[in-house]
Amino acid sequence: MDDGVDGRDTPAEVDATFRTLRRVAVGYFVVFLVAIVGFPLLAITLDWWSASRLVGGMSPGFLMAAFGLYAFFALIGIAAASLSSAVEARMLGGPGPSGDALDDADAAP
Amino acid sequence: MRGGSQPLAVALAAVWAVVYLVTQVLVHPPLGMLATLAIGVVLSTAVVLGYPSALRGPRVSRLGSPRPPDPRGVRSGLAIADAGRSMPLRSGLTPDAARRTAELIRPLLGGDAIAITDTVQVLAFVGHGADHHRVGGALQTKVSRKAIDKGRTVVVHGRDDIGCPEPGCPLQTAVVAPLAIGERVVGALKVYRVHDEPAPRVLVEDMASMLSLHLELAEMDRERHLAADARLDALRAQINPHFLFNVLNTIASKARTDPEEARQLLLRLSDFFRYAVRQDGHFAEFAQEYFFVRTYLSLEQARYGDRLRVRYDIDPQVLTTRVPVLTIQPLVENAVKHGIADKVSGGTIRLRARVDPLTRTTSIRVSDDGVGMPPEVLARLTAGERPGGAEERDRHGGVGLWNISQRLSTLFGERYSLDVESDPGHGTTVDLRIPLR
């Protein structure tokens, strides 16, 4: 038996959190997909994407493939992970930071 | 500009700056204008839609309003209209506001010294003679007492008539105009000069009238906030004692058969009351209100069992928005008490929360598939009438809805909507739309 004072989450709350997290995942997947599909589309439809020179004689397409996509993947991964954990923290368990502060105030002499 | 829009505007400006740099300045040859605009529009749309998704971390308390700008930096040639707009007395007749007001209006009135008093003491004194006309001291001059007692402007031409007990006081003339809230004199504006010609009486009276208007507005603000606080307190006090009895009975019945669940219910009950009585201010993060609602519903579910089903549909973007406290739970309570409780087979309560980033509104919908309400009751509720008898209040929960409506009106003015739709036998839907904060 759990001796702590943590409350249990009801099935409805867990279900709601799951659906919200699924919405986050789908949203970020759509962003990911748009970026991945957009890359070859730009190469096909926009000559400027491959023919112009941006920095060090490299084209925007080359720079994007060499550096930009990795930065984008890292950014989107971090954003999705932090948003998901923030959603979980806010939708399950206690009232969050301010509630903890109230508990601390109660504990003070 | 509202606090929430400013970072968005900065982000949009940064997006367009980067697009311009990358497509026009740093690259050779530059991208065509149409393609550049298309990229900018696509990225701007992405930023606008994605902005509320970025959870903005723990919020600091926003109880205090931003401090008004320091009037000491205002130039002497400031127009009276500008002074009126930034008048510190708008926050009430306090020593700090009086000092800043005196500093602000001194160049406008052409006085060598300006004093603002209440009916008892000097709140601010700026200029010649400040060494002995002490702030916080009792009214020294007879002329102030005369203006306050009679409620009209007094002009004094001689040093003796001012009645300052200090022998070396340089002040020679004074114009003293009363400051009033309605008919009640609450203080005085005094303009002194060190030479024989007093400040223009009409100018001082006009300024006193303007200050009085600001004091009146401050008083109205204070009364409005007091009314909003009272409504919030009333809502807190309205937590139904029957609810407490029912939950305690449920806990008592489970104490023997399922002690662990009884313990969980006690913890939830403790959380419920702690949240209800400890919320300061009028706004809270939606996640906290959501916690309050699910705590309430879990307690009711322990009582109603399978008859009460719950479905939450929460947008991730809405979790960090700020909503008026104790607004959603009364709507859910109404759905339980007046929708589901009276239906033998029970029903489902749905809480749906969304953010619309383009219109910058938060939308909250509480719906149930319970018994609904008769059209005449719905008509009375939507007309904004306060329910009359105790029986009607108890049967339809109109006071809770009326109270919420009044509080929202105080907080948002016309910028909110609270719609109730009900189909007898099929349930009720309450739709709330408030500005995104």
PDB file of C-alpha atoms in Angstrom, chain A residues 1-10 12-13 15-17 19-20 22-24 28 42 46 48-49 51-55 60 82-83 86-99 102-103 105-106, chain B residues 21-24 26-32 35 39 53-59 260-261 263-264 267-268 271 274-275 278-279 285 287-288 290-291 294-295 298 301 310-316 319-320 353-354:
ATOM      1  CA  MET A   1       0.000   0.000   0.000  1.00  0.00           C
ATOM      2  CA  ASP A   2       1.235   3.493  -0.772  1.00  0.00           C
ATOM      3  CA  ASP A   3       2.178   5.358   2.380  1.00  0.00           C
ATOM      4  CA  GLY A   4       2.694   8.692   0.695  1.00  0.00           C
ATOM      5  CA  VAL A   5       0.051  11.372   0.430  1.00  0.00           C
ATOM      6  CA  ASP A   6      -0.144  11.370  -3.355  1.00  0.00           C
ATOM      7  CA  GLY A   7      -3.661  11.067  -4.674  1.00  0.00           C
ATOM      8  CA  ARG A   8      -4.630   8.735  -7.462  1.00  0.00           C
ATOM      9  CA  ASP A   9      -5.731  10.034 -10.814  1.00  0.00           C
ATOM     10  CA  THR A  10      -9.091   8.830 -12.027  1.00  0.00           C
ATOM     11  CA  ALA A  12     -11.188   9.960 -16.852  1.00  0.00           C
ATOM     12  CA  GLU A  13      -8.241  12.204 -15.967  1.00  0.00           C
ATOM     13  CA  ASP A  15      -7.811   9.349 -20.495  1.00  0.00           C
ATOM     14  CA  ALA A  16      -7.994  13.138 -20.927  1.00  0.00           C
ATOM     15  CA  THR A  17      -4.234  13.470 -20.504  1.00  0.00           C
ATOM     16  CA  ARG A  19      -5.869  12.463 -25.602  1.00  0.00           C
ATOM     17  CA  THR A  20      -4.207  15.818 -25.014  1.00  0.00           C
ATOM     18  CA  ARG A  22      -1.905  12.548 -28.549  1.00  0.00           C
ATOM     19  CA  ARG A  23      -2.997  15.931 -29.872  1.00  0.00           C
ATOM     20  CA  VAL A  24       0.458  17.338 -29.078  1.00  0.00           C
ATOM     21  CA  TYR A  28       4.219  18.162 -33.955  1.00  0.00           C
ATOM     22  CA  LEU A  42      11.367  23.746 -52.668  1.00  0.00           C
ATOM     23  CA  LEU A  46      12.275  27.124 -56.742  1.00  0.00           C
ATOM     24  CA  TRP A  48      16.725  30.062 -56.237  1.00  0.00           C
ATOM     25  CA  TRP A  49      16.772  27.362 -53.517  1.00  0.00           C
ATOM     26  CA  ALA A  51      21.198  28.126 -57.564  1.00  0.00           C
ATOM     27  CA  SER A  52      21.792  31.130 -55.311  1.00  0.00           C
ATOM     28  CA  ARG A  53      24.696  31.528 -52.905  1.00  0.00           C
ATOM     29  CA  LEU A  54      24.091  32.404 -49.277  1.00  0.00           C
ATOM     30  CA  VAL A  55      27.150  31.933 -47.045  1.00  0.00           C
ATOM     31  CA  PRO A  60      20.150  27.777 -49.128  1.00  0.00           C
ATOM     32  CA  SER A  82       8.945  19.836 -22.988  1.00  0.00           C
ATOM     33  CA  LEU A  83       5.356  20.534 -24.027  1.00  0.00           C
ATOM     34  CA  ALA A  86       4.413  20.200 -19.067  1.00  0.00           C
ATOM     35  CA  VAL A  87       1.000  18.940 -20.171  1.00  0.00           C
ATOM     36  CA  GLU A  88       1.370  15.790 -18.086  1.00  0.00           C
ATOM     37  CA  ALA A  89       2.498  17.764 -15.035  1.00  0.00           C
ATOM     38  CA  ARG A  90      -0.481  20.097 -15.330  1.00  0.00           C
ATOM     39  CA  MET A  91      -3.154  17.533 -16.099  1.00  0.00           C
ATOM     40  CA  LEU A  92      -2.275  14.830 -13.595  1.00  0.00           C
ATOM     41  CA  GLY A  93      -1.557  14.858  -9.882  1.00  0.00           C
ATOM     42  CA  GLY A  94      -1.778  17.905  -7.641  1.00  0.00           C
ATOM     43  CA  PRO A  95      -2.405  21.543  -8.380  1.00  0.00           C
ATOM     44  CA  GLY A  96       1.178  22.283  -9.460  1.00  0.00           C
ATOM     45  CA  PRO A  97       3.702  24.848  -8.247  1.00  0.00           C
ATOM     46  CA  SER A  98       1.263  27.195  -6.564  1.00  0.00           C
ATOM     47  CA  GLY A  99      -0.438  24.338  -4.748  1.00  0.00           C
ATOM     48  CA  LEU A 102       0.360  26.513  -0.294  1.00  0.00           C
ATOM     49  CA  ASP A 103       1.445  23.235   1.260  1.00  0.00           C
ATOM     50  CA  ALA A 105       2.871  27.730   3.822  1.00  0.00           C
ATOM     51  CA  ASP A 106       0.762  25.268   5.789  1.00  0.00           C
TER      52      ASP A 106
ATOM     53  CA  LEU B  21      18.046  39.145 -44.367  1.00  0.00           C
ATOM     54  CA  VAL B  22      18.201  35.589 -45.693  1.00  0.00           C
ATOM     55  CA  THR B  23      16.281  36.148 -48.927  1.00  0.00           C
ATOM     56  CA  GLN B  24      17.318  39.683 -49.864  1.00  0.00           C
ATOM     57  CA  LEU B  26      22.821  37.850 -47.501  1.00  0.00           C
ATOM     58  CA  VAL B  27      22.023  35.880 -50.634  1.00  0.00           C
ATOM     59  CA  HIS B  28      22.991  36.359 -54.264  1.00  0.00           C
ATOM     60  CA  PRO B  29      20.847  36.681 -56.305  1.00  0.00           C
ATOM     61  CA  PRO B  30      18.008  37.806 -54.015  1.00  0.00           C
ATOM     62  CA  LEU B  31      14.765  35.854 -54.006  1.00  0.00           C
ATOM     63  CA  GLY B  32      11.791  37.268 -55.917  1.00  0.00           C
ATOM     64  CA  ALA B  35       8.290  34.165 -52.996  1.00  0.00           C
ATOM     65  CA  ILE B  39       7.714  32.564 -47.058  1.00  0.00           C
ATOM     66  CA  SER B  53       1.578  26.077 -27.734  1.00  0.00           C
ATOM     67  CA  ALA B  54       4.836  27.102 -26.185  1.00  0.00           C
ATOM     68  CA  LEU B  55       4.072  26.699 -22.519  1.00  0.00           C
ATOM     69  CA  ARG B  56       5.429  29.836 -21.033  1.00  0.00           C
ATOM     70  CA  GLY B  57       6.669  28.338 -17.805  1.00  0.00           C
ATOM     71  CA  PRO B  58       5.530  29.205 -14.296  1.00  0.00           C
ATOM     72  CA  ARG B  59       3.781  32.525 -14.221  1.00  0.00           C
ATOM     73  CA  GLU B 260      -7.815   3.067   0.663  1.00  0.00           C
ATOM     74  CA  GLU B 261     -10.479   4.735  -1.471  1.00  0.00           C
ATOM     75  CA  ARG B 263      -8.356   7.866   2.246  1.00  0.00           C
ATOM     76  CA  GLN B 264      -8.042   9.030  -1.348  1.00  0.00           C
ATOM     77  CA  LEU B 267      -7.212  13.791   0.328  1.00  0.00           C
ATOM     78  CA  ARG B 268      -9.285  15.003  -2.580  1.00  0.00           C
ATOM     79  CA  ASP B 271      -7.444  19.573  -1.915  1.00  0.00           C
ATOM     80  CA  ARG B 274      -7.766  24.233   0.154  1.00  0.00           C
ATOM     81  CA  TYR B 275      -8.088  25.469  -3.415  1.00  0.00           C
ATOM     82  CA  ARG B 278      -6.755  29.910  -0.752  1.00  0.00           C
ATOM     83  CA  GLN B 279      -7.122  31.428  -4.199  1.00  0.00           C
ATOM     84  CA  GLU B 285      -3.918  29.290 -14.560  1.00  0.00           C
ATOM     85  CA  ALA B 287      -4.500  23.995 -15.166  1.00  0.00           C
ATOM     86  CA  GLN B 288      -5.305  24.924 -11.559  1.00  0.00           C
ATOM     87  CA  TYR B 290      -8.930  22.156 -14.139  1.00  0.00           C
ATOM     88  CA  PHE B 291      -7.459  20.529 -11.025  1.00  0.00           C
ATOM     89  CA  ARG B 294     -11.513  17.202 -11.578  1.00  0.00           C
ATOM     90  CA  THR B 295     -11.163  17.103  -7.788  1.00  0.00           C
ATOM     91  CA  SER B 298     -13.921  12.725  -8.601  1.00  0.00           C
ATOM     92  CA  GLN B 301     -18.171  10.239  -8.937  1.00  0.00           C
ATOM     93  CA  VAL B 310     -16.891  12.400 -17.232  1.00  0.00           C
ATOM     94  CA  ARG B 311     -15.058  13.252 -20.400  1.00  0.00           C
ATOM     95  CA  TYR B 312     -12.440  15.994 -20.538  1.00  0.00           C
ATOM     96  CA  ASP B 313     -11.308  17.386 -23.855  1.00  0.00           C
ATOM     97  CA  ILE B 314      -8.496  19.801 -23.098  1.00  0.00           C
ATOM     98  CA  ASP B 315      -6.393  21.584 -25.668  1.00  0.00           C
ATOM     99  CA  PRO B 316      -2.699  21.673 -24.639  1.00  0.00           C
ATOM    100  CA  LEU B 319      -3.428  24.856 -19.908  1.00  0.00           C
ATOM    101  CA  THR B 320      -1.276  27.935 -19.289  1.00  0.00           C
ATOM    102  CA  ALA B 353     -11.436  23.811 -23.456  1.00  0.00           C
ATOM    103  CA  ARG B 354      -9.865  25.409 -26.500  1.00  0.00           C
TER     104      ARG B 354
END
